[in-house]
Short mmCIF file of C-alpha atoms and ligand atoms in Angstrom, two decimals:
data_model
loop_
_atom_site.label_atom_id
_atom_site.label_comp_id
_atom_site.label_asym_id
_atom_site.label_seq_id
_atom_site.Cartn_x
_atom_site.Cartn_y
_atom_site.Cartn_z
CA UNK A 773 -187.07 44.91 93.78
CA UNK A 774 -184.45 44.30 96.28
CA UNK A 775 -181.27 46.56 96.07
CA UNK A 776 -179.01 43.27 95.36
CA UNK A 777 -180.05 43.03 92.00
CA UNK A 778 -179.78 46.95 91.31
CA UNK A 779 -180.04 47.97 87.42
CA UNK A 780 -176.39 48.79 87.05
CA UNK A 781 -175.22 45.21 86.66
CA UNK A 782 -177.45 44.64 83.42
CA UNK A 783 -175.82 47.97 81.39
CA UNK A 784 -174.30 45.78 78.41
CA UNK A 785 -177.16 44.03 77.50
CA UNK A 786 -178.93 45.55 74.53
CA UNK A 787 -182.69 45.73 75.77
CA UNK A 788 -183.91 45.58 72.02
CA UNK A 789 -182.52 42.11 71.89
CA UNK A 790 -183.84 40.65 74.97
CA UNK A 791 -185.41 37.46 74.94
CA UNK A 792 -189.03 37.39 75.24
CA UNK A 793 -189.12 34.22 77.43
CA UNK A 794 -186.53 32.29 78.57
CA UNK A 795 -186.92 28.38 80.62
CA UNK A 796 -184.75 26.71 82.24
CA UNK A 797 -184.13 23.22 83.30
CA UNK A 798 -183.02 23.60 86.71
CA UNK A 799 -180.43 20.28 87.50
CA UNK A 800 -178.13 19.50 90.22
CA UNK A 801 -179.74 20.48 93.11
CA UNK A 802 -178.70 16.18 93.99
CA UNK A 803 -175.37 16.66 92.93
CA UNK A 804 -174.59 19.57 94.78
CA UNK A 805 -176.01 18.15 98.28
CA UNK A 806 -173.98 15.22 97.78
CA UNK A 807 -170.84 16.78 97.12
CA UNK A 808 -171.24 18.87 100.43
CA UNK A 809 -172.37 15.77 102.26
CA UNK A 810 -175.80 16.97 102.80
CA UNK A 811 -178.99 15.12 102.15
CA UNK A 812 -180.39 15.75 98.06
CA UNK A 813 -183.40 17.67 100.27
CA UNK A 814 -180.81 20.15 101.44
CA UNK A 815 -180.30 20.70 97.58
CA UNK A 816 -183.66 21.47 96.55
CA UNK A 817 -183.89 23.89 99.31
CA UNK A 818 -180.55 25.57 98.33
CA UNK A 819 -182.21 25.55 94.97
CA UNK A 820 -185.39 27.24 95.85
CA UNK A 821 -183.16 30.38 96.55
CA UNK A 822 -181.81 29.84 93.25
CA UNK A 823 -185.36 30.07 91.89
CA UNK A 824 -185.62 33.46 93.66
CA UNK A 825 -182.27 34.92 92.92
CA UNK A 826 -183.33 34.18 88.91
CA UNK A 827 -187.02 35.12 89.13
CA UNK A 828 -185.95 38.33 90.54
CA UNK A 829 -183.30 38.85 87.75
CA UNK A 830 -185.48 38.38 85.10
CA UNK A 831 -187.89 41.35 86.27
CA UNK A 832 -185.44 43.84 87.01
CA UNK A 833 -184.09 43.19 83.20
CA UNK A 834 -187.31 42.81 81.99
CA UNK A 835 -187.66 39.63 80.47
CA UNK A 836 -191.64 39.11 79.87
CA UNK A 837 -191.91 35.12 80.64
CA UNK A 838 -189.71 32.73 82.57
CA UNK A 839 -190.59 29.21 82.62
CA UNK A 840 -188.44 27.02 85.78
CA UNK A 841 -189.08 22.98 84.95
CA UNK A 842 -189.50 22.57 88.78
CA UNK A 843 -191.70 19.28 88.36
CA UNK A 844 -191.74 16.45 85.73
CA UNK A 845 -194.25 13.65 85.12
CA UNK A 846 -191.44 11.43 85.90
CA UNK A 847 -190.31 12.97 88.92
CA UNK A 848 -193.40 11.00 90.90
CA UNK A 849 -191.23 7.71 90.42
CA UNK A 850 -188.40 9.29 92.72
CA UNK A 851 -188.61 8.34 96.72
CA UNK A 852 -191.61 9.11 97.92
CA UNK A 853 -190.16 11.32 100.93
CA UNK A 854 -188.13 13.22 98.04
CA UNK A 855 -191.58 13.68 96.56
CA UNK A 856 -192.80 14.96 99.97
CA UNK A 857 -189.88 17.57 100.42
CA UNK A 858 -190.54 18.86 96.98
CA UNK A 859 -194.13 19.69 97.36
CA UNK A 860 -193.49 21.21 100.73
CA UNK A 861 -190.97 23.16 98.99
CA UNK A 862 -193.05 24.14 96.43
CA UNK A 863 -195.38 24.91 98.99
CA UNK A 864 -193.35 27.44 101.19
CA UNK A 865 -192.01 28.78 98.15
CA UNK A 866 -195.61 29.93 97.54
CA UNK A 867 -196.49 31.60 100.46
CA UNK A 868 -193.35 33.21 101.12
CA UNK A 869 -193.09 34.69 97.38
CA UNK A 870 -197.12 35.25 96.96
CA UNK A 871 -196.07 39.40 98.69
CA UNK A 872 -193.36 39.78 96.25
CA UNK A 873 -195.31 38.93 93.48
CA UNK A 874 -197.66 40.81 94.14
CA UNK A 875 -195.53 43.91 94.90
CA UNK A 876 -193.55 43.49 91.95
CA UNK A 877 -196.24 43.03 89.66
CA UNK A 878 -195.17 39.11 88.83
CA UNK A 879 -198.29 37.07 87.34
CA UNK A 880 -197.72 33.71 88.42
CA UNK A 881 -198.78 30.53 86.08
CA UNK A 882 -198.47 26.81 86.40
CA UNK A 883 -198.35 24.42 83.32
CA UNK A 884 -198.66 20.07 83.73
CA UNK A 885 -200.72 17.77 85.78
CA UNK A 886 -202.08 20.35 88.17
CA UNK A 887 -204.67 18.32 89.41
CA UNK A 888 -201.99 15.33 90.40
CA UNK A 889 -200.55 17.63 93.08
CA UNK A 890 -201.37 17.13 96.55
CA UNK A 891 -204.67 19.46 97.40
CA UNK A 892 -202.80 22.01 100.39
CA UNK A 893 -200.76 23.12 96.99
CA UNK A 894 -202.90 23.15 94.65
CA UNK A 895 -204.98 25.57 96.77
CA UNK A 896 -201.97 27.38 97.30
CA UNK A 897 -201.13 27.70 93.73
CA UNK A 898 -204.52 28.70 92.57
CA UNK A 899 -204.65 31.61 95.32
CA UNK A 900 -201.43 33.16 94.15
CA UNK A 901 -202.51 32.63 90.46
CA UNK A 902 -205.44 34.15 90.93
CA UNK A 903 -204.00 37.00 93.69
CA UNK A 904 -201.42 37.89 90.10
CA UNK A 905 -203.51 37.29 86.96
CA UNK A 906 -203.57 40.79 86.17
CA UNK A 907 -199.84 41.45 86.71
CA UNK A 908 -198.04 42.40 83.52
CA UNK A 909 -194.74 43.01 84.42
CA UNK A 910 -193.94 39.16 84.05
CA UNK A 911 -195.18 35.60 84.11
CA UNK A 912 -193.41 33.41 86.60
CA UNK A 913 -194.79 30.20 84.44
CA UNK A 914 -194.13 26.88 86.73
CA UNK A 915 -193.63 23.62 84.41
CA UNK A 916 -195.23 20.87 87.46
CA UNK A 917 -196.16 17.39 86.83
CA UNK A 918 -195.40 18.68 83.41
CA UNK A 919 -194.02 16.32 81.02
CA UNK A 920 -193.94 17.56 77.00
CA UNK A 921 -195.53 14.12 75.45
CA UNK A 922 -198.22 14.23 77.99
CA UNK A 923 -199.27 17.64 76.70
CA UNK A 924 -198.88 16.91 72.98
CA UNK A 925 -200.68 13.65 73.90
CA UNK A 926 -203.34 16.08 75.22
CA UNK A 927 -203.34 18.63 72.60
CA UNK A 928 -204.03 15.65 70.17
CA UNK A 929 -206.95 14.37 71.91
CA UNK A 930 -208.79 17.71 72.09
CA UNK A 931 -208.14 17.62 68.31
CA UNK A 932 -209.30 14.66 67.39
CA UNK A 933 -212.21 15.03 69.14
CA UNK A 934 -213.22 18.45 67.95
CA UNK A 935 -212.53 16.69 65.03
CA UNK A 936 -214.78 13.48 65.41
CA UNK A 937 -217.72 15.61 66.84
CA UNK A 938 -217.21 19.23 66.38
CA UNK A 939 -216.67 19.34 62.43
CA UNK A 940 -213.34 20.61 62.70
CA UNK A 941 -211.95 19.76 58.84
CA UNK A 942 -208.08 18.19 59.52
CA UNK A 943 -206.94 20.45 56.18
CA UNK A 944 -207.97 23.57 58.61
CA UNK A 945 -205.01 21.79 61.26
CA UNK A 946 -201.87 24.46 61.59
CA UNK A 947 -198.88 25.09 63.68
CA UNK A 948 -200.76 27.88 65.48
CA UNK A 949 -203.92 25.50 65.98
CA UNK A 950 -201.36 23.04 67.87
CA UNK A 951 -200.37 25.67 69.88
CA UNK A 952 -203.24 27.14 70.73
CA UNK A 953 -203.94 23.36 72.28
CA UNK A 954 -200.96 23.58 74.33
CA UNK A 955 -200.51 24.62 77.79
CA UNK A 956 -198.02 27.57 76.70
CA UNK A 957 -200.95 28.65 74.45
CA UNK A 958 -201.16 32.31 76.13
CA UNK A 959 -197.02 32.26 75.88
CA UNK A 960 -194.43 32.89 73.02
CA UNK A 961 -191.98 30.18 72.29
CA UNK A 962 -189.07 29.82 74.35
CA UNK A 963 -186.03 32.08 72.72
CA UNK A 964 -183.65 30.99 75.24
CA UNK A 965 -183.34 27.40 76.83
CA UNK A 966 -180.78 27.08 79.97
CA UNK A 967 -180.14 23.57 81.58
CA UNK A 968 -177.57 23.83 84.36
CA UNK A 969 -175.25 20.57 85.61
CA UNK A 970 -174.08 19.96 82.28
CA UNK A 971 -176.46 17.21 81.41
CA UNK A 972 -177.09 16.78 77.05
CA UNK A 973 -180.11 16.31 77.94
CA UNK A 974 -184.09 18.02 76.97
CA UNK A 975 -185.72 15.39 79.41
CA UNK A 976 -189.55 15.49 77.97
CA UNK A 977 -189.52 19.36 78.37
CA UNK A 978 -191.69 21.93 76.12
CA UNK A 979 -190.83 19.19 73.35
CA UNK A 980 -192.84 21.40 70.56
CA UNK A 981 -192.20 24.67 71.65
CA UNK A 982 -188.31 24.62 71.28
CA UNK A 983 -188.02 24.00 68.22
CA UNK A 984 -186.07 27.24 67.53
CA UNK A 985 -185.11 28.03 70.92
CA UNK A 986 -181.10 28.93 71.51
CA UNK A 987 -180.20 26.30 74.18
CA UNK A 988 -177.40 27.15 76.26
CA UNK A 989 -175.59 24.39 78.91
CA UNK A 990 -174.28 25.13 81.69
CA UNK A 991 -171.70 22.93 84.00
CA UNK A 992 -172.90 25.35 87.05
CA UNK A 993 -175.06 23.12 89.22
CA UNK A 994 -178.34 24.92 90.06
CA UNK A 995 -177.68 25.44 93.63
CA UNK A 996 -174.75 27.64 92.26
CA UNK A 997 -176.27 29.31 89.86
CA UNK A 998 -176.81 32.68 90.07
CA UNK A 999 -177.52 36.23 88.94
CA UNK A 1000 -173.50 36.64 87.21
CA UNK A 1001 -173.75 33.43 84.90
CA UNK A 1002 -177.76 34.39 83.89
CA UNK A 1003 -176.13 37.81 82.77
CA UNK A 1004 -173.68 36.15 80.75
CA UNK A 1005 -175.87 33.48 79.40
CA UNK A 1006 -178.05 36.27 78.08
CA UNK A 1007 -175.20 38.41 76.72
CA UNK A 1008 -174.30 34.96 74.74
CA UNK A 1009 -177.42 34.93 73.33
CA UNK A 1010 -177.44 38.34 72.32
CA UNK A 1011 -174.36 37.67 70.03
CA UNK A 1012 -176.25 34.58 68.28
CA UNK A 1013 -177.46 34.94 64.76
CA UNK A 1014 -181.24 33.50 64.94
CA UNK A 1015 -181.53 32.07 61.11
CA UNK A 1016 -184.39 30.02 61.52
CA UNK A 1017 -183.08 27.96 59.10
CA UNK A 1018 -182.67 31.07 56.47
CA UNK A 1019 -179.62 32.13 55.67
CA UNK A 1020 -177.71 35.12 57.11
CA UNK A 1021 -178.27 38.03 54.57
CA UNK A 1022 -182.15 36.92 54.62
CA UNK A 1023 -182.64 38.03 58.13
CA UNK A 1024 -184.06 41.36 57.92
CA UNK A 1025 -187.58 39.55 57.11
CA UNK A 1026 -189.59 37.96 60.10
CA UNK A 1027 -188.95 34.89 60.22
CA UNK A 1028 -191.99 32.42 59.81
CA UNK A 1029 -191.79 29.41 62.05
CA UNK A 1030 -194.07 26.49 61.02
C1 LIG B 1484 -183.28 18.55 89.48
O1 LIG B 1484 -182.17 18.30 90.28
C2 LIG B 1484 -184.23 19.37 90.19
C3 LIG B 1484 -185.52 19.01 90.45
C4 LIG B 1484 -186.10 17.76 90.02
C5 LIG B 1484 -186.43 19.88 91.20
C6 LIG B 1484 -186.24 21.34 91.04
C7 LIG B 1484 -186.72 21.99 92.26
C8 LIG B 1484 -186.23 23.12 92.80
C9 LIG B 1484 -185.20 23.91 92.17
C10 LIG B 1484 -186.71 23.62 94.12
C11 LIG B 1484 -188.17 23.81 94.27
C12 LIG B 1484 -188.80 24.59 93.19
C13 LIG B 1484 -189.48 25.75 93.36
C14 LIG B 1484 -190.13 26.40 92.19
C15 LIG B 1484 -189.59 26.43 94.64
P1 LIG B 1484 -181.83 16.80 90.64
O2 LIG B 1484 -182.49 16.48 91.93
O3 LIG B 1484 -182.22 15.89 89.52
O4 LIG B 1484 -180.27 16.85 90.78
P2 LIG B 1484 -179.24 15.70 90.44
O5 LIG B 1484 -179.37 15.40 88.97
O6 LIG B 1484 -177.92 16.31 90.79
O7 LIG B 1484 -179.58 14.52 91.31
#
């Protein structure tokens, strides 16, 4: 990895209690743009280097998944040239990153509406998954034309219809069937959930899967995000008690999450 992010900076974090996957709702790029006078384009752009700067963190501390909500279901409503400049984005970002995955042993994955994107990057998307699908050092898991009712809407339908016509019996229904039906079905839960720009706000993302994530919020715009805060955010979490709605002195047994 490159010699900016050298292992030296990540000394106080305990590695036992890393998070096994953290995702992050990446907001502001708009904000930031407009506060420099620059076009919101010029924001996404700035925040595509974000994307790297965090990807790149992740690996060198080791964190096994790292899901980026670069795309919602909703975001086809903004203006269409907006639209544009984020697939191109999305795009570049694939080709240009496609080496360092690959030479840092990133498996790249995509959850949503794959087949709504534009064809050039949905080819490009399926090359670099399939270049990576054996890399184990991390999943780069991209949340595009993703939207969390739309998959539970899905997972429902491929219920109820193995239901109707495949015998399934509805008693035989668990949490781990629902998940298994989900797009994060090869994933573990979220720990850690990071929104920057200071926004309250979950906005339709991984809607059953966080149920017992840690969410921490961040005022830091996305574009200004970087490497320093994601340290600290992680060192935060280290200090959290997880109860999983046990109490405190119950702890030392796994916790079952239903
Ligand atoms: C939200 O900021 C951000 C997005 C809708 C897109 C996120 C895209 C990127 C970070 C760049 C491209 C992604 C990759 C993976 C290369 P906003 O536009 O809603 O900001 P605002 O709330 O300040 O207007």
């Amino acid at each position: 990895m490159s010699s900016n992010t050298s292992s030296s900076s990540y000394n106080n974090l305990d590695p036992a209690k890393l998070p096994s996957h953290v995702a992050i709702i990446m907001d502001g790029n708009g904000r930031w743009a407009r506060k420099r006078l620059l076009n919101r384009i010029q924001g996404h752009e700035k925040g595509s280097q974000t994307v790297r700067t965090i990807v790149r963190a992740c690996r060198n501390i080791g964190i096994p998944y790292l899901t980026l909500y670069a795309f919602s279901t909703e975001n086809w409503q903004r203006p269409k040239s907006e639209v544009i400049a984020l697939m191109t984005l999305l795009k570049k970002f694939l080709d240009s990153e496609q080496k360092e995955m690959l030479d840092n042993n990133i498996r790249l994955y995509a959850i949503g509406q794959i087949e709504r994107l534009p064809e050039n990057v949905r080819q490009a998307l399926h090359k670099v998954m399939e270049l990576t699908k054996k890399n184990d050092g991390m999943t780069l898991n991209l949340a595009l034309s993703y939207g969390g009712r739309s998959e539970i809407l899905k997972m429902v339908k491929e219920i109820a219809i193995k239901v109707k016509d495949g015998g399934m019996d509805p008693d035989s229904i668990t949490p781990e069937i629902i998940s298994e039906h989900l797009y994060t079905s090869q994933m573990p839960d979220p720990d850690l959930l990071i929104r920057t720009s200071g926004e309250m706000r979950i906005s339709n993302f991984l809607l059953w899967q966080i149920a017992y994530s840690e969410i921490y919020i961040t005022d830091t715009l996305w574009p200004d995000f970087g490497k320093n805060e994601f340290l600290r955010i992680l060192k935060d979490y280290q200090q959290r008690e997880r109860r999983f709605g046990k109490v405190g002195t119950q702890l030392k047994e796994m916790p079952k999450v239903i």
